[in-house]
CSV table of C-alpha atoms and ligand atoms in Angstrom, one decimal:
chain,number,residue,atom,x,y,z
A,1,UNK,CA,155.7,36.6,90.2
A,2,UNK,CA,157.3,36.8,86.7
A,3,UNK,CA,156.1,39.7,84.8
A,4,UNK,CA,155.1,39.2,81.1
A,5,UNK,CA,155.6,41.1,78.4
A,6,UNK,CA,153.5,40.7,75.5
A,7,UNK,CA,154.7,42.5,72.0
A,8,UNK,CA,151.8,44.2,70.3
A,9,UNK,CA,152.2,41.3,67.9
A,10,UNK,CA,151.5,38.7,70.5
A,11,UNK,CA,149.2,40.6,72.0
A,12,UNK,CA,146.9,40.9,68.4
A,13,UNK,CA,147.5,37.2,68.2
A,14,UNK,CA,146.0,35.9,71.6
A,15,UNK,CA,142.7,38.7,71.0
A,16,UNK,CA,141.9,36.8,67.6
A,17,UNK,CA,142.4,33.4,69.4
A,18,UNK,CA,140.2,34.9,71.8
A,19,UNK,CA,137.7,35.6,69.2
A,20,UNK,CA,137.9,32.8,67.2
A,21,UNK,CA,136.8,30.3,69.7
A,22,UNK,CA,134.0,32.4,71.7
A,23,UNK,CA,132.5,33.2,67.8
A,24,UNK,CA,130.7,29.8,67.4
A,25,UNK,CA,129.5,30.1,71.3
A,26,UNK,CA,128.4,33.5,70.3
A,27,UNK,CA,126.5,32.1,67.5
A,28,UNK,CA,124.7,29.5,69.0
A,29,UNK,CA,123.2,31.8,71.3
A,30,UNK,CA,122.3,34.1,68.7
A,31,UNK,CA,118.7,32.5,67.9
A,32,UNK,CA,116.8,29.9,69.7
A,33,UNK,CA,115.1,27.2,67.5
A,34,UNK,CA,111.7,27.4,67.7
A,35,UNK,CA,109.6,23.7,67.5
A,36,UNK,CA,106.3,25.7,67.5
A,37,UNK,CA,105.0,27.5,64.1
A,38,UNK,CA,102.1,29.9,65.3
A,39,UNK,CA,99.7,30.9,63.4
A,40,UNK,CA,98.6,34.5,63.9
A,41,UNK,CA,97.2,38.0,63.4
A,42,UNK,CA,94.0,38.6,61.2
A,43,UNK,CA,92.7,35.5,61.4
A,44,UNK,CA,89.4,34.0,63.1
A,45,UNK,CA,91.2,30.8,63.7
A,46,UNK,CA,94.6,31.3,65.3
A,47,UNK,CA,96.7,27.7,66.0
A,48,UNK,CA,100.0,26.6,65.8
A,49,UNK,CA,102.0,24.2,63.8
A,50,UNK,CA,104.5,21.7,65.4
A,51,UNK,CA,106.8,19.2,64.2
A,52,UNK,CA,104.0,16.3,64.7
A,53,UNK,CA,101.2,18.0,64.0
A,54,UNK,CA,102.3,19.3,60.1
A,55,UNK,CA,101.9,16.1,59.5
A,56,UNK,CA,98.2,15.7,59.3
A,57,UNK,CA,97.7,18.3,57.0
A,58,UNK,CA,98.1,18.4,53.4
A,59,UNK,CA,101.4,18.2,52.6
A,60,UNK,CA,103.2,18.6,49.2
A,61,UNK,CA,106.5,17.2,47.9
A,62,UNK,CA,108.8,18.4,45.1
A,63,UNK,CA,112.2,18.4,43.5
A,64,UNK,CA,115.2,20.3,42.9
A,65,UNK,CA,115.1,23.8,43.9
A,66,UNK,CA,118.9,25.9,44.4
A,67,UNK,CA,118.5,28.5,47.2
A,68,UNK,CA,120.0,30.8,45.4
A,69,UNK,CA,121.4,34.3,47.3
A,70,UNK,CA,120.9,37.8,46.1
A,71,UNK,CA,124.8,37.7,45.2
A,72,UNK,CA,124.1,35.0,42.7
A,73,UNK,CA,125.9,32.5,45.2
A,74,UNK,CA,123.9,29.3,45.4
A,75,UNK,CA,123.9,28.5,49.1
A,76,UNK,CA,122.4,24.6,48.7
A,77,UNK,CA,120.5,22.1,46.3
A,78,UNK,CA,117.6,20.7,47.8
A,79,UNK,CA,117.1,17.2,46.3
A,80,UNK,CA,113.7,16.6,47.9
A,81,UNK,CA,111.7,18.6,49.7
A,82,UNK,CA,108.2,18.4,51.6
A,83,UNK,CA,105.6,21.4,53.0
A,84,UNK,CA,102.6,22.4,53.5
A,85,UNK,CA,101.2,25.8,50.6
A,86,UNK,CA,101.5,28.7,52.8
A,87,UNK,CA,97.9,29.5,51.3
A,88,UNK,CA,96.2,26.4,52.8
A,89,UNK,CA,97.7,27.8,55.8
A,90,UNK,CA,95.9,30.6,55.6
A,91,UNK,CA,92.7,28.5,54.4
A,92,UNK,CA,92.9,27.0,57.3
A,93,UNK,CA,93.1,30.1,59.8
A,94,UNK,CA,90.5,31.8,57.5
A,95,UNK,CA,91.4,35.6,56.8
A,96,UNK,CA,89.8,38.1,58.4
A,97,UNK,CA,88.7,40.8,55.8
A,98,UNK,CA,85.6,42.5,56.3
A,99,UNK,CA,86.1,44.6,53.0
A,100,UNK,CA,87.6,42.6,50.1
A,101,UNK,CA,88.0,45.4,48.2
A,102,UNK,CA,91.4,46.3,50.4
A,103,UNK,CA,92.2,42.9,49.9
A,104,UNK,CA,95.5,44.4,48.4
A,105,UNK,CA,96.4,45.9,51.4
A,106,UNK,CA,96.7,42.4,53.1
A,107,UNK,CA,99.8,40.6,53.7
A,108,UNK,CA,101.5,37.2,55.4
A,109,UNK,CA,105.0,38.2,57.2
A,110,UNK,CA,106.4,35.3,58.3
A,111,UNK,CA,108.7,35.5,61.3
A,112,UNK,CA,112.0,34.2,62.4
A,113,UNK,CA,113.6,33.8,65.5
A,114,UNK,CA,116.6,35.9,64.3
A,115,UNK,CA,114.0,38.4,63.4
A,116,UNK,CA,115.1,37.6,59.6
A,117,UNK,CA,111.6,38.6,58.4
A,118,UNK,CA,109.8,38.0,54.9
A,119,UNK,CA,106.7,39.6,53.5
A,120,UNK,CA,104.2,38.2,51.1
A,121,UNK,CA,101.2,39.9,49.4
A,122,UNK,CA,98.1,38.1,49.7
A,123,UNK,CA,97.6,38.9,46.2
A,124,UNK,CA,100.5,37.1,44.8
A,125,UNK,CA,99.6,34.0,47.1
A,126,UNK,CA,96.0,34.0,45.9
A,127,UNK,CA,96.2,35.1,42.5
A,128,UNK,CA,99.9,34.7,41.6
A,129,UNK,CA,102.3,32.6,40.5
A,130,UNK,CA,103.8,32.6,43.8
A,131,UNK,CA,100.6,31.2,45.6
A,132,UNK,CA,101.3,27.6,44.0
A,133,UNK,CA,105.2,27.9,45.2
A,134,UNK,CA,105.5,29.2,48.6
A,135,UNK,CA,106.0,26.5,51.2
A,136,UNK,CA,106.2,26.2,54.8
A,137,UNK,CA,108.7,23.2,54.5
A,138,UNK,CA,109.1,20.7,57.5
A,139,UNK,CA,111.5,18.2,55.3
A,140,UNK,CA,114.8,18.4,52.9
A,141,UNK,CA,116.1,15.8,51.2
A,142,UNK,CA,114.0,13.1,53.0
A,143,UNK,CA,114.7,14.5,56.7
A,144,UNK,CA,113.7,16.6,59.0
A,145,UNK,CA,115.4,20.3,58.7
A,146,UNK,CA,118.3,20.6,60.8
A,147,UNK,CA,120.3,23.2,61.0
A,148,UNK,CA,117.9,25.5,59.8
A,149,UNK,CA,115.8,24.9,62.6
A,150,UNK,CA,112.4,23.0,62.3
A,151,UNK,CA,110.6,24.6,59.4
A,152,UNK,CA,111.9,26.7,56.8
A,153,UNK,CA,109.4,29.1,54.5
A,154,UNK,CA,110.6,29.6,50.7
A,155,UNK,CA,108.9,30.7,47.5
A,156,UNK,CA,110.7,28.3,45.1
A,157,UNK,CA,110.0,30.0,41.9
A,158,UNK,CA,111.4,33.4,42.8
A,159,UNK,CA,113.8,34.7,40.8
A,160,UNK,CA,116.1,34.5,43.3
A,161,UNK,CA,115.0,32.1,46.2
A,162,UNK,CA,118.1,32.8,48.5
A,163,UNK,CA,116.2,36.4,50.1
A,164,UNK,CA,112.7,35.5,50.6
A,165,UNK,CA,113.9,32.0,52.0
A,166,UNK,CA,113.2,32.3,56.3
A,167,UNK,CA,115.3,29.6,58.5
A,168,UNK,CA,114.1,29.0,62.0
A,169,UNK,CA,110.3,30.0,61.2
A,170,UNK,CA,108.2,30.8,64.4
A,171,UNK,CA,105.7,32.6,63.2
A,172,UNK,CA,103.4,33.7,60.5
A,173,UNK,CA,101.5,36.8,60.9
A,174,UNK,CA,98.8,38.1,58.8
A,175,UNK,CA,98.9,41.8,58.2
A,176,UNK,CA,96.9,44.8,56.9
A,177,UNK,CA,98.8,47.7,56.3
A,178,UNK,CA,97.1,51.3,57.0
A,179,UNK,CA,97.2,52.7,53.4
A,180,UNK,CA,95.4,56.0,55.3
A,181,UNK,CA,93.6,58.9,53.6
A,182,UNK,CA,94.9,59.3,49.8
A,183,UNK,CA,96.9,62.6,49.5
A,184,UNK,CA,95.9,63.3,46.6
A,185,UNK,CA,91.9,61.7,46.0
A,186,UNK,CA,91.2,60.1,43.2
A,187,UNK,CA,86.9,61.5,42.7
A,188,UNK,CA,84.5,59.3,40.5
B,201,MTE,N1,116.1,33.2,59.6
B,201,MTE,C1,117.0,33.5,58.6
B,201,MTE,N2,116.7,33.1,57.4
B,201,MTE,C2,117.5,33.4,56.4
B,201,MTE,C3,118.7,34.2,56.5
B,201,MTE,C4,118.9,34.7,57.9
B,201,MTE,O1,119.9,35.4,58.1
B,201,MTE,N3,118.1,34.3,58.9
B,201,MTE,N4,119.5,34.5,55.5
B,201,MTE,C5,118.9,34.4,54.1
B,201,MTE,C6,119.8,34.5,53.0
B,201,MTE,S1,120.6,36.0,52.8
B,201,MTE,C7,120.0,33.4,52.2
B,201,MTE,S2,121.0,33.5,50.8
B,201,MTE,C8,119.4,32.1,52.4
B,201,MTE,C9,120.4,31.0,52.4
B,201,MTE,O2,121.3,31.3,53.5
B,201,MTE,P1,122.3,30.2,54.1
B,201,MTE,O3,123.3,29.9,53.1
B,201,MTE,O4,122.8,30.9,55.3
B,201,MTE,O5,121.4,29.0,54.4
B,201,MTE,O6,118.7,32.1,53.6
B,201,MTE,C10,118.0,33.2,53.9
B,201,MTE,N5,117.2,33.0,55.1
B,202,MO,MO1,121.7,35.8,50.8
């Protein structure tokens, strides 16, 4: 058999071919698409969301809204778009707090399957302006969301919407976090 010799050249050329075309494989693979939004954590009602079953509840529709990234980049331009208020969500579930005064130490985190993970307070969605903004969103521009999986989360009058924007949503979690014993306590 002919032996071949490669030149270090060559041999850089054919590993970035190499690369090149197993990246998109590699990328597919890198998070499943989830059809199934469940519903989860401190709640006394747990239940999922699916593609068919969004559609009975109470859905919203708006306009124009740029995802915009932390860079200042704007990613896309959503003409249309159509969800359901993350807070009827959590209506819906009904909240488990047995004390509301930690109601401060509550919080939603909704879930991704790329583990791309976004908090929000449950004060801001009750009692801020972000409560009247943050959307589990099933449609864009008139269709169902494609790429980005099956439903998509954003708070659309962030600053910025690119960062708390989630793609492939599978799950949304309420949370209490353990604030502990004060260090230093505050007496009355
Ligand atoms: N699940 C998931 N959602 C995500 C991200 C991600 O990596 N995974 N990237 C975020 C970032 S950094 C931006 S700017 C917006 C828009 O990103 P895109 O241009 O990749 O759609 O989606 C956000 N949502
Ligand atoms: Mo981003």
């Amino acid at each position: 058999m002919k032996k071949v010799n490669l030149s270090s050249t060559q041999l850089f050329i054919a590993i970035l071919a190499l690369l090149f075309t197993a990246a998109p494989a590699m990328a597919k693979t890198k998070n499943d698409v989830s059809e199934i939004v469940s519903v989860t954590g401190l709640v006394e009602k747990p239940f999922t969301i699916t593609p068919l079953s969004v559609k009975t509840m109470h859905a919203v529709e708006r306009e124009n809204s740029a995802i915009v990234c932390g860079s200042g980049e704007t990613r896309k331009t959503l003409k249309t778009y159509k969800g359901v208020l993350l807070r009827d969500i959590l209506d819906s579930a009904k909240v488990v707090m047995s004390n509301p005064h930690q109601r401060g130490e509550f919080a939603v985190l909704v879930r991704s399957t790329d583990n791309y993970n976004v908090l929000f307070s449950y004060n801001e969605l009750y009692y801020g302006s972000a409560g009247d903004n943050t959307f589990l969103i099933f449609e864009e521009n008139g269709k169902p969301i494609d790429k980005d999986g099956f439903f998509v989360v954003f708070c659309s009058n962030d600053k910025l919407t690119g960062p708390r924007h989630v793609k492939w949503v599978n799950n949304i979690e309420v949370i209490k976090v353990d604030a502990g014993i004060p260090a230093v306590n505050c007496k009355k």
